[in-house]
Coordinates of C-alpha atoms in Angstrom, one line a residue:
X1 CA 0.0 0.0 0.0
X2 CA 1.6 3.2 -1.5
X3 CA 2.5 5.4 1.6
X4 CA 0.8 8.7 1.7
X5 CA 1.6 12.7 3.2
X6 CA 0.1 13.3 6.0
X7 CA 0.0 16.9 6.5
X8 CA -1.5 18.4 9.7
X9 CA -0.5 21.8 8.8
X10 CA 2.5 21.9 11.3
X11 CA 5.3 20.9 9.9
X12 CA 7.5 18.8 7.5
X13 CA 6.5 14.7 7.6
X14 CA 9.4 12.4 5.9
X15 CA 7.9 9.7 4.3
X16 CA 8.8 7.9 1.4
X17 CA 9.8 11.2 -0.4
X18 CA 12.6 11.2 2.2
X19 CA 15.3 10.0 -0.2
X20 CA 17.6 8.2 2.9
X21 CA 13.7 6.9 3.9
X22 CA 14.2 2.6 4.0
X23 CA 10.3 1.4 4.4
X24 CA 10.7 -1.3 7.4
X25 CA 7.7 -2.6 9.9
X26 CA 10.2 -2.2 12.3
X27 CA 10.9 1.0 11.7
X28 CA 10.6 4.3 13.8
X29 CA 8.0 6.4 13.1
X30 CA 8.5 9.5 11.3
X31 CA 8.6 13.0 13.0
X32 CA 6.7 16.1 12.9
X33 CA 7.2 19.5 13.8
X34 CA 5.1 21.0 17.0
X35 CA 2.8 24.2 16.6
X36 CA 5.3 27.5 16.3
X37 CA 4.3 30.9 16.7
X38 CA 4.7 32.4 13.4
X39 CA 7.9 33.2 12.2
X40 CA 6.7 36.6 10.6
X41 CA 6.3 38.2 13.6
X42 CA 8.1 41.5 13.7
X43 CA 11.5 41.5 15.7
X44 CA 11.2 45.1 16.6
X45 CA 8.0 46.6 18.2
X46 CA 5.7 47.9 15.4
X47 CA 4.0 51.4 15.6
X48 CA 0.9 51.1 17.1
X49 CA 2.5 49.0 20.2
X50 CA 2.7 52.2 21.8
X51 CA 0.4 55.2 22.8
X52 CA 0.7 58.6 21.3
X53 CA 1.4 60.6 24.8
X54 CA 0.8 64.4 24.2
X55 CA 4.5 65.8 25.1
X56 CA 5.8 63.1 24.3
X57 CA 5.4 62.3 20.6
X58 CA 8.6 61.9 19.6
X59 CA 9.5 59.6 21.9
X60 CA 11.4 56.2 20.3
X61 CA 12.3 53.5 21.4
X62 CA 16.0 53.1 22.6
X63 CA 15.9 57.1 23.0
X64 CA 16.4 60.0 20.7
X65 CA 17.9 63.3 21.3
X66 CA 18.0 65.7 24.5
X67 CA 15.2 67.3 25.2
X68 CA 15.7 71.4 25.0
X69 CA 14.9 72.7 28.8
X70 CA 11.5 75.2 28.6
X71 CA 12.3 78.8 28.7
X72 CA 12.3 80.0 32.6
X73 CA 9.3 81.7 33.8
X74 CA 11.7 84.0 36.6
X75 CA 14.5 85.9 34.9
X76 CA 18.0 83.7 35.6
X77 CA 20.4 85.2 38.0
X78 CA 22.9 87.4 36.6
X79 CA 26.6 86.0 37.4
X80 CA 28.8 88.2 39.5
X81 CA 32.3 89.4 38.7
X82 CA 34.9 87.8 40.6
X83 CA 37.3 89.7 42.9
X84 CA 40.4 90.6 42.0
X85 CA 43.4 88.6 43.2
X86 CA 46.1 91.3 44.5
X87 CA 49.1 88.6 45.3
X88 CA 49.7 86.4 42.3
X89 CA 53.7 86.0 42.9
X90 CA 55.1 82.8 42.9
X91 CA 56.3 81.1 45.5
X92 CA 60.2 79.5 45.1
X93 CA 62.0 76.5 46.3
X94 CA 65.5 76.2 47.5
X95 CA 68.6 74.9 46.8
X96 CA 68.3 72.3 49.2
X97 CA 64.4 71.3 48.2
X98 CA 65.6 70.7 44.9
X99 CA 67.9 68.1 45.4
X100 CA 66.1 66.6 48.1
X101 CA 63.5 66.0 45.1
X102 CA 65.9 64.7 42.3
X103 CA 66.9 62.1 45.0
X104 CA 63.7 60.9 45.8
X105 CA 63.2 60.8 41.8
X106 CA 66.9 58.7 40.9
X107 CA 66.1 56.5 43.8
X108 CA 62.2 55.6 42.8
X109 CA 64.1 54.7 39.1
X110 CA 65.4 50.9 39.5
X111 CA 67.7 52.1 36.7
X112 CA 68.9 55.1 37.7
X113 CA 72.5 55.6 39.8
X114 CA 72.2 58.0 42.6
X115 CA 74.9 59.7 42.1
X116 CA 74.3 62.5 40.3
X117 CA 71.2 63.1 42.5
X118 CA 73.6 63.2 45.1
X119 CA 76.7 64.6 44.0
X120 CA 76.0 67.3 41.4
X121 CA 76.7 70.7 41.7
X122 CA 73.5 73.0 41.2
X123 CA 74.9 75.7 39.0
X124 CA 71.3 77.4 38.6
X125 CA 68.0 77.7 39.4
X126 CA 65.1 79.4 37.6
X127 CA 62.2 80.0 38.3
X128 CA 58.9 79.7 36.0
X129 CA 55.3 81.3 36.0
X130 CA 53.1 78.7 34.8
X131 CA 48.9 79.1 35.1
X132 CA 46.5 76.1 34.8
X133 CA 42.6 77.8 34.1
X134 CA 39.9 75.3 34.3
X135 CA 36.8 75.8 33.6
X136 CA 33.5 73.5 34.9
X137 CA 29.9 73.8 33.8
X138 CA 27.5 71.3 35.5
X139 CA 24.5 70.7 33.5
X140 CA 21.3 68.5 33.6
X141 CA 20.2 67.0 30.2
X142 CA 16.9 65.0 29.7
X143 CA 15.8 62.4 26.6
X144 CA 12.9 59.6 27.1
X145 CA 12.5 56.2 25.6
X146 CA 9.9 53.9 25.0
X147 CA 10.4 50.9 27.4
X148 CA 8.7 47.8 27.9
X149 CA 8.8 44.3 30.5
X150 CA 7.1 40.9 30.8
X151 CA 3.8 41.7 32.1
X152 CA 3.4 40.1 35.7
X153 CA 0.5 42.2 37.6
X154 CA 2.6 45.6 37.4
X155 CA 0.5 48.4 38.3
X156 CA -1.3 50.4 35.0
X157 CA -1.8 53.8 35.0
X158 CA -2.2 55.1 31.4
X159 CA -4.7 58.0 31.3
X160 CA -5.8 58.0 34.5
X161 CA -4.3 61.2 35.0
X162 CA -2.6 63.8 32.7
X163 CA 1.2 62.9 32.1
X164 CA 4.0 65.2 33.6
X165 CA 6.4 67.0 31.0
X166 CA 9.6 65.6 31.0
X167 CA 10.9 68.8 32.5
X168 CA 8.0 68.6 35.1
X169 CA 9.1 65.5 36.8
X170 CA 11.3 66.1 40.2
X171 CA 15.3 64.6 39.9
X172 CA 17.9 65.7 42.5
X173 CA 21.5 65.8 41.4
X174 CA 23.5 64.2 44.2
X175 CA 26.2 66.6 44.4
X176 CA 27.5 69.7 41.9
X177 CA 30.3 69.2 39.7
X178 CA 29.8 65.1 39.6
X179 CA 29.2 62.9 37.0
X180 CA 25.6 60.7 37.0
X181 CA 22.9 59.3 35.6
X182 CA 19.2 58.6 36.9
X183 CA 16.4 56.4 34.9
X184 CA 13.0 57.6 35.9
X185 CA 9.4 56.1 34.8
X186 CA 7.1 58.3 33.6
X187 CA 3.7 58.4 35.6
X188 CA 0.7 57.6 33.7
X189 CA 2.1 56.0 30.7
X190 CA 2.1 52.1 31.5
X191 CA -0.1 50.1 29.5
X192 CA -1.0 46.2 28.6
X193 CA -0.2 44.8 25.1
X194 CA -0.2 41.4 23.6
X195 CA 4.0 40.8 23.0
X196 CA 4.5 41.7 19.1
X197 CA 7.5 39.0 19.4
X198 CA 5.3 35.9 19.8
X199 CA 2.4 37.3 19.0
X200 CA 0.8 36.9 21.9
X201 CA 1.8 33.0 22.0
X202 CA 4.6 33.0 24.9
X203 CA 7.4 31.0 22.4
X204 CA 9.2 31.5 19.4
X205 CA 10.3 29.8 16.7
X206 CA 13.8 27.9 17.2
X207 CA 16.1 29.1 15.0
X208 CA 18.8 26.3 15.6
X209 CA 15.9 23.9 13.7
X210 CA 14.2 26.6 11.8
X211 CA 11.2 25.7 13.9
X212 CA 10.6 21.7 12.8
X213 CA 11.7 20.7 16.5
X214 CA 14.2 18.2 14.6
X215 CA 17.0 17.9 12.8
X216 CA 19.3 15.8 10.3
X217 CA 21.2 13.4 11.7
X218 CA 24.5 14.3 11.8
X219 CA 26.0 10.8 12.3
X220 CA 24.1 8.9 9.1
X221 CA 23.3 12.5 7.2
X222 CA 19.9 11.9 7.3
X223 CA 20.1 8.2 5.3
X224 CA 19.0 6.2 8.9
X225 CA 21.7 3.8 8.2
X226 CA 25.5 3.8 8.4
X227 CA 26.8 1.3 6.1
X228 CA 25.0 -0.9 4.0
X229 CA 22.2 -2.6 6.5
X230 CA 23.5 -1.2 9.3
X231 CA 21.1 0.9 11.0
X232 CA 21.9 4.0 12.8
X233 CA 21.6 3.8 16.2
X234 CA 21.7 7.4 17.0
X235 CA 18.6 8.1 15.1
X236 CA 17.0 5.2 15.4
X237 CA 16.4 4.8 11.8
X238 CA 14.5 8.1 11.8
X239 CA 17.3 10.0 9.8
X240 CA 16.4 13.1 12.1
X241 CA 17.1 13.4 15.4
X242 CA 15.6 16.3 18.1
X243 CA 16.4 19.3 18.3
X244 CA 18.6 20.2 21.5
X245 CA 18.0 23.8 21.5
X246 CA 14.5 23.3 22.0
X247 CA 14.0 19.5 23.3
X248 CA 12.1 18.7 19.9
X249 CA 9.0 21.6 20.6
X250 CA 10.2 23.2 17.7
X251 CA 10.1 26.6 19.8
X252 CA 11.6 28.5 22.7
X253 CA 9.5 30.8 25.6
X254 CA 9.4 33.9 24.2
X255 CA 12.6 36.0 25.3
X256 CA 10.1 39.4 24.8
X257 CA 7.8 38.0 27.3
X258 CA 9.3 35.4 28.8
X259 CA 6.1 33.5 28.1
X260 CA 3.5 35.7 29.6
X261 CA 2.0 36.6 26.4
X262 CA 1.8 40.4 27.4
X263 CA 3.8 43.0 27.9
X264 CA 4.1 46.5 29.9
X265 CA 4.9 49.2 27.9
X266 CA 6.0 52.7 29.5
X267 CA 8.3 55.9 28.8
X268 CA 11.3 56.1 30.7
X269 CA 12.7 59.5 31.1
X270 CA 16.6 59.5 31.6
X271 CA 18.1 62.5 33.6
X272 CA 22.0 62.8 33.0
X273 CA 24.0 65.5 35.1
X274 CA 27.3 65.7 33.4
X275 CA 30.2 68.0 34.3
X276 CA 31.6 69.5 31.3
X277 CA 35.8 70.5 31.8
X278 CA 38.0 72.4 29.8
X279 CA 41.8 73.2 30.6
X280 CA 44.0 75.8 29.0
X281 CA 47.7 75.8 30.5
X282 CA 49.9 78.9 29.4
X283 CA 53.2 77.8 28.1
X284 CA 56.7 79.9 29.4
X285 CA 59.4 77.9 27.7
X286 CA 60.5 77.0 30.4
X287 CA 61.3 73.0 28.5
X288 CA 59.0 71.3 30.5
X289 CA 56.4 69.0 28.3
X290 CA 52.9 70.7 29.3
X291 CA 51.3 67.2 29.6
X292 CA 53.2 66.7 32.6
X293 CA 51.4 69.4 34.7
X294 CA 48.7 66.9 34.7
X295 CA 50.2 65.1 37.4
X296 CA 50.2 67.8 39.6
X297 CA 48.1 70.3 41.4
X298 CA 49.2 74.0 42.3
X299 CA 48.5 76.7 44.0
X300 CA 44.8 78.0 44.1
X301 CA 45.3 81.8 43.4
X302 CA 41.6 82.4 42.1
X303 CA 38.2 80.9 42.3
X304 CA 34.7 81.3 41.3
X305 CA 31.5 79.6 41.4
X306 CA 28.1 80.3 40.6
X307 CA 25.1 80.2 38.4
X308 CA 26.9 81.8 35.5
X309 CA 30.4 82.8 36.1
X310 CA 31.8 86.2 34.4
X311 CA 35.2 85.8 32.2
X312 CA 37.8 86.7 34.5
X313 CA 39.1 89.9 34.7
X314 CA 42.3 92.1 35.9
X315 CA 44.8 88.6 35.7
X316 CA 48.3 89.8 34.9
X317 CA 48.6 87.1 32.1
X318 CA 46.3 88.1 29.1
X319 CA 46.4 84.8 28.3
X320 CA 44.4 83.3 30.6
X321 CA 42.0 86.4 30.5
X322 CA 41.7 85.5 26.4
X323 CA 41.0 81.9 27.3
X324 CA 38.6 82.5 29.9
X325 CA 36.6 84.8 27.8
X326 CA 36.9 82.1 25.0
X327 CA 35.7 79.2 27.0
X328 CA 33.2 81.2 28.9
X329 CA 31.3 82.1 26.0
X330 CA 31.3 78.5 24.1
X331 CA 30.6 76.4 27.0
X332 CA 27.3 78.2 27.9
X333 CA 26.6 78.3 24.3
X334 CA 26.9 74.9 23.7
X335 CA 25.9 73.9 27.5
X336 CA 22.6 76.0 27.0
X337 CA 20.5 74.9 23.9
X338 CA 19.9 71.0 24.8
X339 CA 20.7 70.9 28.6
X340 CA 19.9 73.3 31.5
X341 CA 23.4 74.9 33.5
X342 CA 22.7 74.4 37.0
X343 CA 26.5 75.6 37.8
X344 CA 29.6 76.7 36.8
X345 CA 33.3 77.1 38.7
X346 CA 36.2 78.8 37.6
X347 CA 39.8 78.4 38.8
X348 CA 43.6 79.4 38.2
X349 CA 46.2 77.7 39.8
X350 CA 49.8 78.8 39.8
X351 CA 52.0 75.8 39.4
X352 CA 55.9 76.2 40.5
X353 CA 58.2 75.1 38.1
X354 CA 62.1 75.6 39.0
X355 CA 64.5 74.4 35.8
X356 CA 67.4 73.5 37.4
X357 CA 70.9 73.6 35.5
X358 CA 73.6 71.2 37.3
X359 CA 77.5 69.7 36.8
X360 CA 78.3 66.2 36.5
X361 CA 81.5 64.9 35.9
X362 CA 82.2 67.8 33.6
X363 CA 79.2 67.4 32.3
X364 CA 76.2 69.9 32.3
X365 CA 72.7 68.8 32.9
X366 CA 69.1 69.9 33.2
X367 CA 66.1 68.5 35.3
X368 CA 62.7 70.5 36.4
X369 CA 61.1 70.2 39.9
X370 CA 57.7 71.1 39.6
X371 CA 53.9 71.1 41.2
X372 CA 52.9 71.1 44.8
X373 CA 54.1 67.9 45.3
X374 CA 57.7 68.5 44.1
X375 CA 57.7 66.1 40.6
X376 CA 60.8 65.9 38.6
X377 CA 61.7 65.6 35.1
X378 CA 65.2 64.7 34.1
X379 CA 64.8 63.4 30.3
X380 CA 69.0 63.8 30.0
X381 CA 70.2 61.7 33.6
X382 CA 73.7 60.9 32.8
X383 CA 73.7 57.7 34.9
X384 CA 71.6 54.8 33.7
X385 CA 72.2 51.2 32.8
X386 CA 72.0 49.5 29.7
X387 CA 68.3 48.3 29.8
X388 CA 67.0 52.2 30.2
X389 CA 68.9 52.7 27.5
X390 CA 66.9 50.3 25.5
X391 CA 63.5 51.2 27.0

């Protein structure tokens, strides 16, 4: 009797169109696929998943751009000029502080002989004026993004009340001038939908079997025997074997759902206080590579914080007066349009850096001692060994 297709409408049968198929009465049946959710359902959350929320139309998910701050209903504080800084000498080391430092520096260096640390003679010291302006501006910026979780009896609140803007909705920074980040839910936009993964099924289709629950045989390559008679005992005879991925159901919970069938959908309003910083250090030949001033601090000789801070005035360095006014004016123009300033700080620093010429062995040499903490620099120490050489 000629074998015939059966087709229940879920799945692939192999039958005698199964060209490794051997018709046997003691053969194992064949195998069918389970019932999948189907496999055109949209990976990504369509449209009309979520509500249209006045104030919040162009909300996406996975976020979009900042969120301009509304203009303020009271005028903004106008920032004060800072005070004037009569003392801005610079204080000097001695003789004896400077070799007290280059010591400390040859004897950290496993490399290095002590000696000339020790033994030099200073033949001059100069002294170098060298500012460090910084510049802070602490701002809040706010974006929102469509959000969603396996629906498990959460609370749902859509339109029972009118939704806050997102620049209505209370967030406390937990300290000025510090970098962080908060995730906030927006009230009254939580709502119920079917999951658009599964469609409302809790599984998916396995993709390691393409959703038939089994799959060739990878000892006989789907024939059911091995060599001549010899039937495979892995497969039975079947030619397929189960899928391990999904045990043989042909499909996996849903990972949008988690098998619930519904999810909760909801805005998410992410607050970010960021603290924007900009350096400028003046350069005085003095030979020293700026980017080691980095390591250092120095003195505080000026500082101001407020709302808004003025560009400095009355500095004896025009320099740092030019890059204040510079800085000033681009950070609260780009600090202002997307993001709201809540405050800005201001400081020069004097950092000490003494060159200092010595004699070596008849030979003349060069190191700087520098910052509050008394760093040195000696790119031309005359006693190393080999492997310093190298490196």
């Amino acid at each position: 009797m000629e074998n015939q297709r059966l087709n229940s409408g879920h799945g692939p049968y192999y039958g005698t169109d199964n060209p490794g198929y051997c018709p046997s009465a003691s053969a194992a049946p064949a195998m069918y696929a389970p019932p999948v959710a189907d496999p055109s359902a949209p990976s990504a959350p369509p449209a009309g998943t979520f509500d249209n929320v006045p104030g919040y139309e162009g909300t996406m998910v996975g976020g979009g751009g900042f969120l301009p701050p509304p203009m303020p209903t009271m005028p903004m504080p106008m920032p004060e000029p800072g005070l004037a800084q009569p003392n801005w000498n610079i204080p000097s080391i001695t003789e004896d502080t400077a070799r007290e430092a280059f010591i400390m520096f040859a004897s950290s260096k496993c490399c290095y002989n002590s000696s000339p640390a020790r033994e030099g003679v200073i033949t001059r010291m100069d002294a170098f004026n060298t500012y460090r302006y910084r510049l802070e501006t602490f701002n809040e910026s706010r974006s929102t993004e469509w959000s969603q979780e396996p629906y498990n009896g959460q609370p749902v609140d859509a339109f029972i009340q009118a939704v806050p803007g997102p620049w209505d909705i209370p967030a406390q920074a937990p300290g000025l001038f510090k970098d962080h980040t908060q995730v906030i839910r927006v009230p009254y936009t939580s709502s119920v939908k079917n999951c658009y993964a599964c469609v409302g099924m809790g599984r998916s289709p396995c993709k390691d079997c393409a959703g038939a629950g089994n799959k060739v045989c990878w000892v006989c390559n789907g024939s059911g025997y091995r060599h001549g008679d010899d039937r495979c005992s892995h497969c039975s005879g079947r030619g397929r074997e189960n899928c391990s991925q999904c045990r043989g159901q042909g499909s996996k919970e849903c990972s949008t759902c988690h098998g619930r069938r519904q999810i909760l959908v909801f805005i998410n309003l992410n607050v970010k206080w960021t603290n924007h910083i900009d350096v400028y250090v003046v350069e005085q030949n003095s030979g020293l590579k700026v980017g080691n001033l980095s390591k250092v601090s120095g003195k505080e000789m000026h500082k101001d914080a407020q709302y808004l801070v003025y560009p400095v005035r009355g500095f004896p360095d025009p320099a740092v007066v030019g890059a204040s006014e510079r800085l000033v004016r681009e950070h609260q123009a780009n600090y202002s349009q997307t993001s709201r300033i809540l405050q800005q700080r201001q400081t020069i620093e004097l950092i000490p850096i003494t060159r200092v010429g010595y004699m070596w062995k008849g030979k003349s040499c060069v190191y700087f001692v520098f910052g509050n903490e008394f760093k040195v620099s000696s790119e031309d120490y005359p006693a190393t060994c080999c492997c310093c050489s190298v490196l």
